[in-house]
Amino acid sequence: SVLDGLVRNGYKTLLTFNEPDSGSQANMTVAQAIQLWPQLMATGLRLGSPATTTGAPWLDDFMTAIQKNGYRVDFLALHWYDDINDPNAITNLRDYLTGYWNRYHLPIWLTEFSGAYFDYFPRAPTFDDNARFARDSVLLLESLPFVERYAWFSSKVDLQCVTYATTGLYWDAQNASVVGVAYRDTHPVVSSCGP
């Protein structure tokens, strides 16, 4: 099976269901996820929770069922898309992550975040807005000891796609955008060379 192949190939961690609370993604109930969970635990891999849309109650219902059944979740996988033009955006992100940490005391992987645009926001983020947010959010995430991993949700720069038009880290295959430069230059340097 696919799960056995992951173990045979030396994988150590498994991200599970992507946005199960969304009809366009995994689209599953908590009961369906709980029914499959023993198969995931049987792999022995480190398991991330399903990653729901920002602030969805689905995750709390899932974690309640996990605890009730005595199942294992090793870390929370979270998404965050909020209005980065809100003057309190970094505080809102910190409060969001801290709230989950305080509730479950599990390490956090922020597997998707960026300054995407949704039509209920007052205005669409610009490239400069996303560059500022990339810089400030990386500084925040690096300061939170319970955040183990994070990944910026980048898109191909496409000015026809309003939702993610200004989140792209690259203008093209070789050149970083202003967002990419801010993200790269703020992120700690990790070297695979030497001791």
PDB file of N, CA and C in Angstrom, residues 112-167:
ATOM      1  N   GLU A 112       0.442  26.141   5.679  1.00  0.00           N
ATOM      2  CA  GLU A 112       0.043  27.124   4.670  1.00  0.00           C
ATOM      3  C   GLU A 112      -0.230  28.451   5.358  1.00  0.00           C
ATOM      4  N   PHE A 113       0.385  29.497   4.821  1.00  0.00           N
ATOM      5  CA  PHE A 113       0.038  30.858   5.235  1.00  0.00           C
ATOM      6  C   PHE A 113       0.600  31.814   4.197  1.00  0.00           C
ATOM      7  N   SER A 114      -0.044  32.930   4.025  1.00  0.00           N
ATOM      8  CA  SER A 114       0.436  34.006   3.161  1.00  0.00           C
ATOM      9  C   SER A 114      -0.612  35.100   3.162  1.00  0.00           C
ATOM     10  N   GLY A 115      -0.359  36.111   2.382  1.00  0.00           N
ATOM     11  CA  GLY A 115      -1.285  37.224   2.275  1.00  0.00           C
ATOM     12  C   GLY A 115      -2.219  37.091   1.092  1.00  0.00           C
ATOM     13  N   ALA A 116      -2.940  36.008   1.043  1.00  0.00           N
ATOM     14  CA  ALA A 116      -3.939  35.814  -0.008  1.00  0.00           C
ATOM     15  C   ALA A 116      -5.062  36.827   0.168  1.00  0.00           C
ATOM     16  N   TYR A 117      -5.819  37.014  -0.886  1.00  0.00           N
ATOM     17  CA  TYR A 117      -6.926  37.964  -0.848  1.00  0.00           C
ATOM     18  C   TYR A 117      -8.256  37.231  -0.941  1.00  0.00           C
ATOM     19  N   PHE A 118      -9.176  37.623  -0.082  1.00  0.00           N
ATOM     20  CA  PHE A 118     -10.545  37.129  -0.139  1.00  0.00           C
ATOM     21  C   PHE A 118     -11.468  38.331  -0.253  1.00  0.00           C
ATOM     22  N   ASP A 119     -12.585  38.171  -0.929  1.00  0.00           N
ATOM     23  CA  ASP A 119     -13.418  39.328  -1.263  1.00  0.00           C
ATOM     24  C   ASP A 119     -14.042  40.038  -0.066  1.00  0.00           C
ATOM     25  N   TYR A 120     -13.957  39.444   1.105  1.00  0.00           N
ATOM     26  CA  TYR A 120     -14.479  40.133   2.287  1.00  0.00           C
ATOM     27  C   TYR A 120     -13.409  40.993   2.973  1.00  0.00           C
ATOM     28  N   PHE A 121     -12.175  41.006   2.439  1.00  0.00           N
ATOM     29  CA  PHE A 121     -11.138  41.903   2.953  1.00  0.00           C
ATOM     30  C   PHE A 121     -11.358  43.292   2.349  1.00  0.00           C
ATOM     31  N   PRO A 122     -11.012  44.369   3.091  1.00  0.00           N
ATOM     32  CA  PRO A 122     -11.210  45.723   2.563  1.00  0.00           C
ATOM     33  C   PRO A 122     -10.440  46.006   1.275  1.00  0.00           C
ATOM     34  N   ARG A 123      -9.214  45.448   1.150  1.00  0.00           N
ATOM     35  CA  ARG A 123      -8.458  45.654  -0.086  1.00  0.00           C
ATOM     36  C   ARG A 123      -7.501  44.485  -0.303  1.00  0.00           C
ATOM     37  N   ALA A 124      -7.123  44.292  -1.551  1.00  0.00           N
ATOM     38  CA  ALA A 124      -6.203  43.202  -1.896  1.00  0.00           C
ATOM     39  C   ALA A 124      -4.782  43.576  -1.494  1.00  0.00           C
ATOM     40  N   PRO A 125      -4.020  42.619  -0.931  1.00  0.00           N
ATOM     41  CA  PRO A 125      -2.624  42.890  -0.599  1.00  0.00           C
ATOM     42  C   PRO A 125      -1.788  43.112  -1.861  1.00  0.00           C
ATOM     43  N   THR A 126      -0.847  44.014  -1.771  1.00  0.00           N
ATOM     44  CA  THR A 126       0.109  44.254  -2.847  1.00  0.00           C
ATOM     45  C   THR A 126       1.335  43.368  -2.628  1.00  0.00           C
ATOM     46  N   PHE A 127       2.254  43.386  -3.597  1.00  0.00           N
ATOM     47  CA  PHE A 127       3.514  42.669  -3.414  1.00  0.00           C
ATOM     48  C   PHE A 127       4.260  43.228  -2.198  1.00  0.00           C
ATOM     49  N   ASP A 128       4.256  44.548  -2.040  1.00  0.00           N
ATOM     50  CA  ASP A 128       4.944  45.151  -0.889  1.00  0.00           C
ATOM     51  C   ASP A 128       4.289  44.746   0.423  1.00  0.00           C
ATOM     52  N   ASP A 129       2.953  44.646   0.450  1.00  0.00           N
ATOM     53  CA  ASP A 129       2.255  44.174   1.651  1.00  0.00           C
ATOM     54  C   ASP A 129       2.697  42.754   1.991  1.00  0.00           C
ATOM     55  N   ASN A 130       2.757  41.897   0.976  1.00  0.00           N
ATOM     56  CA  ASN A 130       3.165  40.511   1.222  1.00  0.00           C
ATOM     57  C   ASN A 130       4.633  40.418   1.625  1.00  0.00           C
ATOM     58  N   ALA A 131       5.475  41.281   1.063  1.00  0.00           N
ATOM     59  CA  ALA A 131       6.893  41.286   1.463  1.00  0.00           C
ATOM     60  C   ALA A 131       7.024  41.670   2.936  1.00  0.00           C
ATOM     61  N   ARG A 132       6.301  42.717   3.334  1.00  0.00           N
ATOM     62  CA  ARG A 132       6.326  43.131   4.746  1.00  0.00           C
ATOM     63  C   ARG A 132       5.817  42.011   5.648  1.00  0.00           C
ATOM     64  N   PHE A 133       4.690  41.406   5.251  1.00  0.00           N
ATOM     65  CA  PHE A 133       4.127  40.339   6.059  1.00  0.00           C
ATOM     66  C   PHE A 133       5.048  39.115   6.088  1.00  0.00           C
ATOM     67  N   ALA A 134       5.675  38.785   4.978  1.00  0.00           N
ATOM     68  CA  ALA A 134       6.614  37.653   4.952  1.00  0.00           C
ATOM     69  C   ALA A 134       7.732  37.894   5.963  1.00  0.00           C
ATOM     70  N   ARG A 135       8.311  39.082   5.944  1.00  0.00           N
ATOM     71  CA  ARG A 135       9.390  39.413   6.878  1.00  0.00           C
ATOM     72  C   ARG A 135       8.906  39.340   8.333  1.00  0.00           C
ATOM     73  N   ASP A 136       7.812  40.008   8.620  1.00  0.00           N
ATOM     74  CA  ASP A 136       7.327  40.074  10.003  1.00  0.00           C
ATOM     75  C   ASP A 136       6.844  38.716  10.509  1.00  0.00           C
ATOM     76  N   SER A 137       6.207  37.939   9.639  1.00  0.00           N
ATOM     77  CA  SER A 137       5.705  36.628  10.074  1.00  0.00           C
ATOM     78  C   SER A 137       6.839  35.648  10.324  1.00  0.00           C
ATOM     79  N   VAL A 138       7.878  35.688   9.492  1.00  0.00           N
ATOM     80  CA  VAL A 138       9.022  34.796   9.735  1.00  0.00           C
ATOM     81  C   VAL A 138       9.676  35.147  11.074  1.00  0.00           C
ATOM     82  N   LEU A 139       9.832  36.428  11.351  1.00  0.00           N
ATOM     83  CA  LEU A 139      10.401  36.824  12.650  1.00  0.00           C
ATOM     84  C   LEU A 139       9.545  36.289  13.800  1.00  0.00           C
ATOM     85  N   LEU A 140       8.227  36.393  13.658  1.00  0.00           N
ATOM     86  CA  LEU A 140       7.327  35.858  14.679  1.00  0.00           C
ATOM     87  C   LEU A 140       7.484  34.349  14.808  1.00  0.00           C
ATOM     88  N   LEU A 141       7.383  33.636  13.685  1.00  0.00           N
ATOM     89  CA  LEU A 141       7.403  32.172  13.726  1.00  0.00           C
ATOM     90  C   LEU A 141       8.712  31.640  14.291  1.00  0.00           C
ATOM     91  N   GLU A 142       9.803  32.290  13.989  1.00  0.00           N
ATOM     92  CA  GLU A 142      11.096  31.871  14.533  1.00  0.00           C
ATOM     93  C   GLU A 142      11.181  32.116  16.038  1.00  0.00           C
ATOM     94  N   SER A 143      10.356  33.021  16.553  1.00  0.00           N
ATOM     95  CA  SER A 143      10.398  33.335  17.996  1.00  0.00           C
ATOM     96  C   SER A 143       9.499  32.426  18.831  1.00  0.00           C
ATOM     97  N   LEU A 144       8.617  31.668  18.190  1.00  0.00           N
ATOM     98  CA  LEU A 144       7.677  30.818  18.928  1.00  0.00           C
ATOM     99  C   LEU A 144       8.251  29.412  19.057  1.00  0.00           C
ATOM    100  N   PRO A 145       8.644  28.993  20.255  1.00  0.00           N
ATOM    101  CA  PRO A 145       9.328  27.709  20.405  1.00  0.00           C
ATOM    102  C   PRO A 145       8.478  26.495  20.051  1.00  0.00           C
ATOM    103  N   PHE A 146       7.161  26.630  20.057  1.00  0.00           N
ATOM    104  CA  PHE A 146       6.295  25.489  19.756  1.00  0.00           C
ATOM    105  C   PHE A 146       6.009  25.344  18.259  1.00  0.00           C
ATOM    106  N   VAL A 147       6.466  26.297  17.438  1.00  0.00           N
ATOM    107  CA  VAL A 147       6.311  26.183  15.984  1.00  0.00           C
ATOM    108  C   VAL A 147       7.542  25.448  15.445  1.00  0.00           C
ATOM    109  N   GLU A 148       7.320  24.227  14.959  1.00  0.00           N
ATOM    110  CA  GLU A 148       8.432  23.416  14.435  1.00  0.00           C
ATOM    111  C   GLU A 148       8.729  23.696  12.971  1.00  0.00           C
ATOM    112  N   ARG A 149       7.703  23.921  12.174  1.00  0.00           N
ATOM    113  CA  ARG A 149       7.863  24.107  10.735  1.00  0.00           C
ATOM    114  C   ARG A 149       6.816  25.116  10.258  1.00  0.00           C
ATOM    115  N   TYR A 150       7.137  25.756   9.145  1.00  0.00           N
ATOM    116  CA  TYR A 150       6.171  26.628   8.503  1.00  0.00           C
ATOM    117  C   TYR A 150       6.489  26.708   7.018  1.00  0.00           C
ATOM    118  N   ALA A 151       5.445  26.943   6.222  1.00  0.00           N
ATOM    119  CA  ALA A 151       5.606  27.003   4.775  1.00  0.00           C
ATOM    120  C   ALA A 151       4.704  28.087   4.189  1.00  0.00           C
ATOM    121  N   TRP A 152       5.325  29.033   3.539  1.00  0.00           N
ATOM    122  CA  TRP A 152       4.611  30.107   2.854  1.00  0.00           C
ATOM    123  C   TRP A 152       3.855  29.514   1.678  1.00  0.00           C
ATOM    124  N   PHE A 153       2.581  29.887   1.515  1.00  0.00           N
ATOM    125  CA  PHE A 153       1.813  29.425   0.361  1.00  0.00           C
ATOM    126  C   PHE A 153       2.056  30.402  -0.775  1.00  0.00           C
ATOM    127  N   SER A 154       2.924  29.994  -1.669  1.00  0.00           N
ATOM    128  CA  SER A 154       3.308  30.819  -2.796  1.00  0.00           C
ATOM    129  C   SER A 154       2.499  30.439  -4.020  1.00  0.00           C
ATOM    130  N   SER A 155       2.297  31.382  -4.881  1.00  0.00           N
ATOM    131  CA  SER A 155       1.641  31.094  -6.149  1.00  0.00           C
ATOM    132  C   SER A 155       2.519  31.603  -7.268  1.00  0.00           C
ATOM    133  N   LYS A 156       2.244  31.124  -8.453  1.00  0.00           N
ATOM    134  CA  LYS A 156       2.873  31.713  -9.625  1.00  0.00           C
ATOM    135  C   LYS A 156       2.350  33.142  -9.716  1.00  0.00           C
ATOM    136  N   VAL A 157       3.223  34.071  -9.973  1.00  0.00           N
ATOM    137  CA  VAL A 157       2.791  35.449 -10.109  1.00  0.00           C
ATOM    138  C   VAL A 157       1.862  35.531 -11.321  1.00  0.00           C
ATOM    139  N   ASP A 158       0.621  35.845 -11.066  1.00  0.00           N
ATOM    140  CA  ASP A 158      -0.402  35.891 -12.110  1.00  0.00           C
ATOM    141  C   ASP A 158      -1.346  37.026 -11.769  1.00  0.00           C
ATOM    142  N   LEU A 159      -1.204  38.107 -12.456  1.00  0.00           N
ATOM    143  CA  LEU A 159      -2.010  39.282 -12.132  1.00  0.00           C
ATOM    144  C   LEU A 159      -3.467  39.123 -12.529  1.00  0.00           C
ATOM    145  N   GLN A 160      -3.820  38.025 -13.191  1.00  0.00           N
ATOM    146  CA  GLN A 160      -5.218  37.742 -13.498  1.00  0.00           C
ATOM    147  C   GLN A 160      -5.901  37.019 -12.341  1.00  0.00           C
ATOM    148  N   CYS A 161      -5.101  36.421 -11.469  1.00  0.00           N
ATOM    149  CA  CYS A 161      -5.638  35.655 -10.336  1.00  0.00           C
ATOM    150  C   CYS A 161      -5.579  36.539  -9.093  1.00  0.00           C
ATOM    151  N   VAL A 162      -6.653  37.197  -8.781  1.00  0.00           N
ATOM    152  CA  VAL A 162      -6.659  38.169  -7.687  1.00  0.00           C
ATOM    153  C   VAL A 162      -6.358  37.508  -6.346  1.00  0.00           C
ATOM    154  N   THR A 163      -6.857  36.295  -6.124  1.00  0.00           N
ATOM    155  CA  THR A 163      -6.734  35.680  -4.802  1.00  0.00           C
ATOM    156  C   THR A 163      -5.290  35.533  -4.351  1.00  0.00           C
ATOM    157  N   TYR A 164      -4.427  34.991  -5.198  1.00  0.00           N
ATOM    158  CA  TYR A 164      -3.042  34.736  -4.790  1.00  0.00           C
ATOM    159  C   TYR A 164      -2.024  35.513  -5.615  1.00  0.00           C
ATOM    160  N   ALA A 165      -2.467  36.517  -6.334  1.00  0.00           N
ATOM    161  CA  ALA A 165      -1.600  37.204  -7.289  1.00  0.00           C
ATOM    162  C   ALA A 165      -0.305  37.716  -6.678  1.00  0.00           C
ATOM    163  N   THR A 166      -0.336  38.177  -5.452  1.00  0.00           N
ATOM    164  CA  THR A 166       0.835  38.855  -4.882  1.00  0.00           C
ATOM    165  C   THR A 166       1.549  38.023  -3.810  1.00  0.00           C
ATOM    166  N   THR A 167       1.297  36.718  -3.757  1.00  0.00           N
ATOM    167  CA  THR A 167       1.973  35.879  -2.764  1.00  0.00           C
ATOM    168  C   THR A 167       3.200  35.177  -3.336  1.00  0.00           C
TER     169      THR A 167
END
